Amino acid sequence: MTDHAADILVVGAGPAGMAAAVRAAELGRSVILLDENPTPGGQIWRGPTDEARPWIDRANAAGVRTLSSSALVQPLSRGAYLASTPAGPARIAANATILATGGRELFLPFPGWDLPGVFGVGALQALAKSGYDLAGKNILVAGSGPLLLAVSAWLRETGSNVLAIAEQADPAQIRRFALSLIRWPSKVRQALSLKFALLGVPYWTGSWPVRAEGDTRLRSVVLADGLREMRVECDILACGFGLVPETHLASALGCEVRTGAVVVDDFGRTSVGDVFAAGELTGIGGHEKSLVEGQIAGLAAAEREDLARDLLPTLARAKAFAGVLAEVFRLRRELRSLPTHDTIVCRCEDVSWSRIKGNASWREAKIQTRCGMGPCQGRICGPAVSFLTGWEVADARPPISPASVSTLLSSTDDMEAS
């Protein structure tokens, strides 16, 4: 067992985590930055990107200690955690903890969504960045949210053929949103850049996938608009219905989670006094919001609320834009009818929709069907079931991340020794 100690532990090296670590370390606090990926940046800055580089340089200059390819497994005591690292099990102790675990894609089940060739939008991008060749592939992008546009533009750069983008949001809402962007000049520039990058790609609003068809792999996708259906032949369906906060770690630490997001005060404090949260797990809002929240949490954890307070107006503006996005891309109720009787909802445990919907709660569904008890521990099916049923899904418990038996046993040995 390796021991690590710092004033502040930051979990997650995306925009929020990087910003939190930098601001705290630049005030002279010792900071450990822990992340499951081999390089910092998170999903949004995977690579890392040019936008991430200044923050990485600042982190290095400020002496932030980074534990890459590492994950928290369980709390040992207040402010102490068991972690799995490439060097083996480790105990990490900190006076304050900042959670910046980000968000994950929301997948809604529909017939055929488990066919080979159906990917999450962000997952397909991550695979391609890791070497998966998409050149020449015919790709249909579907779901909801600005991520569809950003990833579609990126996919074209890989040499793939983006057939169309099917956005479930109401066309009138999209038009009003486009006109309202004048309030955010930087967003206008981003929108124009995306529009130029996607010239020639159809953008079908008010459309959503209802069925993926194929034999051993995907062959076509059926889209609906509430009046008619249309079949699109394709090699790949990249599908995602927005993002949801990744709250498993926060829930396991006892932080209050409400309507799917971690509850925090103005300075990022959770209901657990020495635990802060920043970024998408406090509510989906994009990397601009995450950067500001991360800085505020880092400053507050370093006991400099006076500096953090100066950033609150910037955070308010970022949250205002996030609120507009949430309203424009609100998921339509028709999507709750996507799964049929035999559609698999929990892919880990092979549980169909018919077996889940007859239960009274998420807990009862887990007991009766093992839904959410497979390797992903409900990270995929949990948010989908929450949307489909309205159930509250927030019952994470250790181990928070997959860990070897030897790592789990090391925590037992440590407690016996103490």
Coordinates of C-alpha atoms in Angstrom, one line a residue:
M1 CA 0.0 0.0 0.0
T2 CA 1.4 3.4 -1.1
D3 CA 0.5 6.5 0.9
H4 CA -0.2 9.9 -0.6
A5 CA -1.2 13.0 1.3
A6 CA -2.1 16.5 0.2
D7 CA -4.1 19.5 1.3
I8 CA -6.6 19.0 -1.5
L9 CA -7.5 15.9 -3.6
V10 CA -9.1 16.6 -7.0
V11 CA -10.9 13.7 -8.7
G12 CA -11.2 14.2 -12.4
A13 CA -8.8 15.9 -14.8
G14 CA -11.3 17.5 -17.2
P15 CA -11.8 21.3 -17.4
A16 CA -13.4 21.6 -13.9
G17 CA -10.8 19.4 -12.3
M18 CA -7.8 21.0 -14.0
A19 CA -9.1 24.5 -13.1
A20 CA -9.7 23.5 -9.5
A21 CA -6.3 22.0 -9.1
V22 CA -4.5 24.9 -10.8
R23 CA -6.1 27.6 -8.7
A24 CA -5.6 25.8 -5.4
A25 CA -2.0 24.9 -6.2
E26 CA -1.2 28.5 -7.3
L27 CA -2.1 29.6 -3.8
G28 CA 0.5 27.3 -2.3
R29 CA -1.7 24.3 -1.4
S30 CA -0.5 20.8 -2.1
V31 CA -2.8 19.2 -4.6
I32 CA -3.2 15.6 -5.9
L33 CA -5.1 15.4 -9.2
L34 CA -6.4 11.9 -9.9
D35 CA -7.9 10.7 -13.1
E36 CA -8.8 7.3 -14.7
N37 CA -7.3 8.3 -18.1
P38 CA -3.7 8.0 -19.0
T39 CA -3.5 11.8 -19.9
P40 CA -5.3 14.8 -18.5
G41 CA -8.1 16.6 -20.3
G42 CA -11.1 14.4 -19.7
Q43 CA -13.5 13.6 -22.5
I44 CA -13.8 17.2 -23.7
W45 CA -10.1 17.8 -23.8
R46 CA -9.0 14.3 -24.8
G47 CA -5.7 14.2 -26.4
P48 CA -5.1 16.7 -24.8
T49 CA -6.3 19.6 -27.0
D50 CA -4.7 23.0 -27.5
E51 CA -7.3 24.5 -25.1
A52 CA -6.1 22.1 -22.4
R53 CA -2.4 22.8 -22.8
P54 CA -2.2 26.2 -20.9
W55 CA -4.0 24.6 -17.9
I56 CA -1.7 21.6 -18.0
D57 CA 1.3 23.9 -18.1
R58 CA 0.0 25.9 -15.2
A59 CA -0.6 22.7 -13.2
N60 CA 2.9 21.5 -13.8
A61 CA 4.4 24.9 -12.9
A62 CA 2.3 25.0 -9.7
G63 CA 3.5 21.5 -8.6
V64 CA 0.2 19.6 -8.9
R65 CA 0.9 15.9 -8.4
T66 CA -1.0 13.8 -11.0
L67 CA -2.0 10.2 -10.5
S68 CA -3.1 9.0 -14.0
S69 CA -4.8 5.8 -14.9
S70 CA -6.0 5.7 -11.3
A71 CA -9.4 5.6 -9.7
L72 CA -10.9 5.9 -6.2
V73 CA -12.3 2.6 -5.0
Q74 CA -13.8 3.4 -1.7
P75 CA -13.6 5.8 1.3
L76 CA -11.6 4.5 4.2
S77 CA -12.4 7.3 6.7
R78 CA -13.2 11.0 6.5
G79 CA -10.7 12.5 4.0
A80 CA -9.0 9.1 3.4
Y81 CA -9.6 6.9 0.3
L82 CA -8.5 3.7 -1.2
A83 CA -7.4 4.1 -4.8
S84 CA -6.2 1.7 -7.5
T85 CA -3.1 3.0 -9.4
P86 CA -0.7 1.5 -11.9
A87 CA 1.7 1.0 -9.0
G88 CA -0.9 -0.9 -7.0
P89 CA -3.3 0.0 -4.2
A90 CA -2.8 3.4 -2.6
R91 CA -4.2 5.3 0.3
I92 CA -4.8 9.0 -0.3
A93 CA -5.5 11.4 2.5
A94 CA -6.6 15.0 2.0
N95 CA -8.1 17.9 4.1
A96 CA -10.5 18.7 1.3
T97 CA -11.8 16.8 -1.7
I98 CA -13.0 18.3 -5.0
L99 CA -15.1 16.0 -7.2
A100 CA -15.0 16.8 -10.9
T101 CA -16.2 13.5 -12.3
G102 CA -18.0 15.2 -15.2
G103 CA -20.9 13.7 -17.1
R104 CA -21.7 10.8 -19.3
E105 CA -23.8 10.3 -22.4
L106 CA -27.5 9.5 -22.0
F107 CA -28.5 6.4 -24.0
L108 CA -32.2 5.7 -24.5
P109 CA -33.0 2.1 -25.4
F110 CA -34.9 1.4 -28.6
P111 CA -35.2 -1.8 -30.7
G112 CA -31.8 -2.7 -32.2
W113 CA -29.8 -0.2 -30.1
D114 CA -27.6 -3.1 -29.0
L115 CA -26.6 -4.0 -32.6
P116 CA -22.9 -3.8 -33.5
G117 CA -22.5 -0.5 -35.3
V118 CA -24.6 1.5 -32.9
F119 CA -22.3 3.8 -30.8
G120 CA -22.7 6.7 -28.4
V121 CA -21.8 10.0 -30.1
G122 CA -19.0 10.8 -27.7
A123 CA -17.9 7.1 -27.5
L124 CA -17.4 6.9 -31.2
Q125 CA -15.3 10.1 -31.1
A126 CA -13.2 8.6 -28.3
L127 CA -12.7 5.4 -30.2
A128 CA -11.7 7.3 -33.3
K129 CA -9.2 9.3 -31.4
S130 CA -7.8 6.0 -30.0
G131 CA -7.2 4.7 -33.6
Y132 CA -10.6 3.3 -34.8
D133 CA -10.7 4.0 -38.5
L134 CA -13.8 5.8 -39.7
A135 CA -12.6 6.8 -43.2
G136 CA -15.3 6.2 -45.8
K137 CA -17.9 5.0 -43.3
N138 CA -21.5 6.2 -43.8
I139 CA -22.6 7.6 -40.4
L140 CA -26.0 8.8 -39.2
V141 CA -25.9 11.0 -36.2
A142 CA -29.0 11.2 -34.0
G143 CA -30.2 12.2 -30.6
S144 CA -30.2 15.6 -29.0
G145 CA -28.0 18.5 -28.1
P146 CA -25.1 20.6 -29.4
L147 CA -22.7 17.7 -29.1
L148 CA -24.3 16.2 -32.2
L149 CA -23.1 19.1 -34.2
A150 CA -19.6 19.3 -32.7
V151 CA -19.0 15.6 -33.2
S152 CA -20.4 15.6 -36.7
A153 CA -18.0 18.3 -37.7
W154 CA -15.2 16.3 -36.2
L155 CA -16.3 13.1 -37.9
R156 CA -16.1 14.8 -41.3
E157 CA -12.5 15.7 -40.6
T158 CA -11.8 11.9 -40.2
G159 CA -12.9 11.3 -43.8
S160 CA -16.2 9.7 -42.8
N161 CA -19.5 10.5 -44.6
V162 CA -22.0 12.1 -42.2
L163 CA -25.3 11.3 -43.9
A164 CA -27.5 13.5 -41.7
I165 CA -28.0 14.8 -38.2
A166 CA -31.4 13.9 -36.6
E167 CA -32.2 16.2 -33.7
Q168 CA -35.2 15.4 -31.6
A169 CA -35.8 18.9 -30.4
D170 CA -38.7 20.9 -31.7
P171 CA -37.9 22.9 -34.9
A172 CA -39.5 26.1 -33.5
Q173 CA -37.4 25.8 -30.4
I174 CA -34.2 25.5 -32.4
R175 CA -35.0 28.5 -34.5
R176 CA -35.7 30.7 -31.4
F177 CA -32.5 29.4 -29.9
A178 CA -30.5 30.4 -33.0
L179 CA -31.9 33.9 -32.9
S180 CA -31.2 34.2 -29.2
L181 CA -27.5 33.5 -29.6
I182 CA -26.9 37.2 -30.3
R183 CA -26.8 37.5 -26.4
W184 CA -23.6 35.4 -26.5
P185 CA -21.3 36.6 -29.2
S186 CA -18.7 33.8 -28.7
K187 CA -21.5 31.3 -29.2
V188 CA -22.4 33.0 -32.5
R189 CA -18.9 32.5 -33.7
Q190 CA -18.9 28.8 -32.7
A191 CA -22.3 28.3 -34.4
L192 CA -21.1 29.9 -37.6
S193 CA -17.9 27.7 -37.5
L194 CA -20.0 24.6 -37.1
K195 CA -22.4 25.6 -39.9
F196 CA -19.5 26.1 -42.3
A197 CA -17.9 22.7 -41.3
L198 CA -21.3 21.0 -41.8
L199 CA -22.2 22.5 -45.2
G200 CA -24.1 19.9 -47.2
V201 CA -25.1 17.8 -44.2
P202 CA -28.9 17.7 -43.6
Y203 CA -30.1 18.8 -40.2
W204 CA -33.4 17.2 -39.5
T205 CA -35.1 18.7 -36.4
G206 CA -38.0 17.1 -34.7
S207 CA -36.7 13.6 -35.7
W208 CA -35.5 10.7 -33.7
P209 CA -34.5 7.1 -34.1
V210 CA -37.2 4.5 -33.3
R211 CA -35.5 1.3 -34.6
A212 CA -32.1 0.1 -35.7
E213 CA -32.1 -2.8 -38.2
G214 CA -29.6 -5.4 -39.2
D215 CA -28.4 -9.0 -38.9
T216 CA -24.9 -9.4 -37.5
R217 CA -24.4 -5.7 -37.6
L218 CA -26.3 -2.4 -38.3
R219 CA -27.7 -2.0 -41.8
S220 CA -30.3 0.8 -41.4
V221 CA -32.0 3.1 -39.0
V222 CA -35.7 4.1 -39.0
L223 CA -36.3 7.7 -38.0
A224 CA -39.7 9.2 -37.0
D225 CA -41.0 12.8 -36.8
G226 CA -44.4 12.1 -35.2
L227 CA -46.2 11.8 -38.5
R228 CA -44.2 9.4 -40.7
E229 CA -41.1 7.1 -40.6
M230 CA -38.1 7.2 -42.8
R231 CA -35.4 4.5 -43.3
V232 CA -31.7 5.5 -43.6
E233 CA -29.1 2.9 -44.7
C234 CA -25.8 3.4 -42.9
D235 CA -22.7 1.7 -41.5
I236 CA -22.8 3.4 -38.2
L237 CA -25.3 5.1 -36.0
A238 CA -23.8 7.6 -33.5
C239 CA -26.6 8.3 -31.0
G240 CA -26.8 10.2 -27.8
F241 CA -29.6 12.1 -26.0
G242 CA -27.5 14.7 -24.2
L243 CA -25.4 14.2 -21.1
V244 CA -26.2 13.3 -17.5
P245 CA -24.1 14.1 -14.4
E246 CA -21.7 11.4 -13.2
T247 CA -22.8 11.2 -9.5
H248 CA -21.7 7.7 -8.5
L249 CA -18.7 8.9 -6.4
A250 CA -20.6 11.8 -4.9
S251 CA -23.4 9.5 -3.9
A252 CA -21.0 6.9 -2.4
L253 CA -19.5 9.7 -0.2
G254 CA -22.9 10.7 1.1
C255 CA -23.3 14.0 -0.9
E256 CA -26.9 15.1 -1.5
V257 CA -28.0 14.3 -5.1
R258 CA -31.3 15.9 -6.3
T259 CA -32.9 15.5 -9.7
G260 CA -29.8 13.7 -10.9
A261 CA -27.2 16.3 -10.0
V262 CA -25.0 17.0 -6.9
V263 CA -26.4 19.8 -4.7
V264 CA -23.8 22.5 -4.0
D265 CA -23.7 26.1 -2.6
D266 CA -22.3 29.1 -4.5
F267 CA -18.8 28.0 -3.7
G268 CA -19.2 24.3 -4.7
R269 CA -19.6 22.9 -1.2
T270 CA -21.7 19.7 -1.1
S271 CA -23.7 18.5 1.9
V272 CA -20.6 16.8 3.2
G273 CA -18.5 19.6 4.7
D274 CA -15.0 18.9 3.3
V275 CA -16.2 17.7 -0.1
F276 CA -16.7 20.1 -3.0
A277 CA -18.1 19.5 -6.5
A278 CA -17.6 21.3 -9.8
G279 CA -18.5 20.8 -13.4
E280 CA -21.0 18.6 -15.1
L281 CA -21.9 16.6 -12.0
T282 CA -23.5 19.7 -10.5
G283 CA -25.6 20.1 -13.7
I284 CA -24.8 19.9 -17.4
G285 CA -23.7 23.2 -18.7
G286 CA -20.7 22.8 -21.0
H287 CA -16.9 23.3 -20.5
E288 CA -17.2 27.1 -19.9
K289 CA -19.4 26.5 -16.9
S290 CA -17.1 23.7 -15.7
L291 CA -14.0 25.9 -15.9
V292 CA -15.5 28.6 -13.8
E293 CA -17.0 26.2 -11.3
G294 CA -13.7 24.4 -11.0
Q295 CA -11.8 27.6 -10.3
I296 CA -14.4 28.6 -7.6
A297 CA -14.2 25.2 -5.9
G298 CA -10.4 25.3 -6.0
L299 CA -10.3 28.7 -4.4
A300 CA -12.9 27.9 -1.8
A301 CA -11.2 24.6 -0.9
A302 CA -8.0 26.7 -0.5
E303 CA -10.0 28.9 1.9
R304 CA -10.0 31.9 -0.4
E305 CA -13.7 32.6 -0.8
D306 CA -12.9 36.3 -1.3
L307 CA -11.2 35.4 -4.7
A308 CA -13.9 32.9 -5.6
R309 CA -16.6 35.5 -5.0
D310 CA -15.2 37.6 -7.9
L311 CA -16.0 34.7 -10.3
L312 CA -19.7 34.4 -9.3
P313 CA -21.0 36.8 -12.0
T314 CA -19.2 34.9 -14.7
L315 CA -20.7 31.7 -13.3
A316 CA -24.1 33.2 -13.4
R317 CA -23.8 34.0 -17.1
A318 CA -22.6 30.5 -17.9
K319 CA -25.5 29.0 -15.9
A320 CA -27.9 31.3 -17.8
F321 CA -26.7 29.9 -21.1
A322 CA -26.9 26.3 -19.7
G323 CA -30.5 26.9 -18.7
V324 CA -31.4 28.0 -22.2
L325 CA -29.7 24.9 -23.7
A326 CA -31.6 22.6 -21.2
E327 CA -34.9 24.1 -22.2
V328 CA -34.3 24.0 -26.0
F329 CA -33.1 20.4 -26.0
R330 CA -35.5 19.1 -23.4
L331 CA -36.3 15.5 -24.3
R332 CA -39.8 15.0 -25.8
R333 CA -42.2 12.6 -24.1
E334 CA -42.5 10.5 -27.2
L335 CA -39.0 9.1 -26.4
R336 CA -40.5 7.4 -23.4
S337 CA -42.3 5.0 -25.8
L338 CA -39.1 4.0 -27.6
P339 CA -38.5 0.6 -25.9
T340 CA -40.8 -2.2 -26.9
H341 CA -41.8 -5.2 -24.7
D342 CA -38.6 -7.2 -25.4
T343 CA -36.1 -4.3 -25.9
I344 CA -33.0 -4.9 -23.7
V345 CA -32.6 -2.0 -21.3
C346 CA -29.8 -3.3 -19.0
R347 CA -27.3 -4.8 -21.4
C348 CA -24.9 -5.9 -18.6
E349 CA -27.6 -8.3 -17.1
D350 CA -29.7 -8.8 -20.3
V351 CA -32.8 -7.3 -18.7
S352 CA -35.7 -6.4 -21.0
W353 CA -38.1 -3.4 -20.6
S354 CA -41.0 -5.6 -19.8
R355 CA -39.2 -7.0 -16.7
I356 CA -38.3 -3.5 -15.4
K357 CA -41.5 -1.5 -16.0
G358 CA -43.7 -3.6 -13.7
N359 CA -41.7 -2.6 -10.6
A360 CA -42.5 0.2 -8.3
S361 CA -38.9 1.7 -7.9
W362 CA -35.4 1.4 -9.0
R363 CA -34.5 -0.5 -5.9
E364 CA -37.3 -3.0 -6.5
A365 CA -36.3 -3.4 -10.1
K366 CA -32.7 -4.2 -9.1
I367 CA -33.8 -6.8 -6.5
Q368 CA -36.2 -8.5 -8.9
T369 CA -34.2 -8.3 -12.2
R370 CA -30.6 -7.5 -11.3
C371 CA -31.0 -4.4 -13.5
G372 CA -28.1 -2.0 -12.8
M373 CA -26.0 -4.7 -11.0
G374 CA -23.7 -5.6 -13.8
P375 CA -20.2 -4.3 -14.6
C376 CA -21.3 -0.7 -15.3
Q377 CA -23.3 -0.6 -12.0
G378 CA -26.2 1.2 -13.5
R379 CA -24.2 4.0 -15.1
I380 CA -25.8 3.3 -18.5
C381 CA -29.2 1.8 -17.7
G382 CA -29.8 3.9 -14.6
P383 CA -30.3 7.3 -16.3
A384 CA -32.3 5.7 -19.0
V385 CA -34.7 4.0 -16.6
S386 CA -34.9 7.3 -14.6
F387 CA -36.0 9.1 -17.8
L388 CA -38.5 6.4 -18.8
T389 CA -40.1 5.9 -15.3
G390 CA -39.3 9.1 -13.3
W391 CA -37.6 7.0 -10.6
E392 CA -34.8 8.5 -8.5
V393 CA -31.6 6.5 -9.3
A394 CA -28.9 7.4 -6.8
D395 CA -27.8 4.4 -4.7
A396 CA -24.1 4.0 -5.5
R397 CA -22.0 2.2 -2.9
P398 CA -18.4 1.0 -2.8
P399 CA -16.5 -0.3 -4.6
I400 CA -17.0 2.8 -6.7
S401 CA -14.7 1.7 -9.5
P402 CA -13.6 -1.8 -10.7
A403 CA -10.8 -3.0 -8.5
S404 CA -8.7 -6.2 -8.1
V405 CA -9.4 -8.5 -5.2
S406 CA -5.9 -7.7 -3.9
T407 CA -6.7 -4.0 -3.9
L408 CA -9.9 -4.6 -1.9
L409 CA -8.1 -6.9 0.5
S410 CA -5.4 -4.2 1.1
S411 CA -8.1 -2.0 2.7
T412 CA -9.1 -4.8 5.1
D413 CA -5.5 -5.4 6.1
D414 CA -5.0 -1.6 6.6
M415 CA -8.1 -1.4 8.9
E416 CA -6.9 -4.5 10.9
A417 CA -3.5 -3.0 11.4
S418 CA -4.9 0.2 12.7

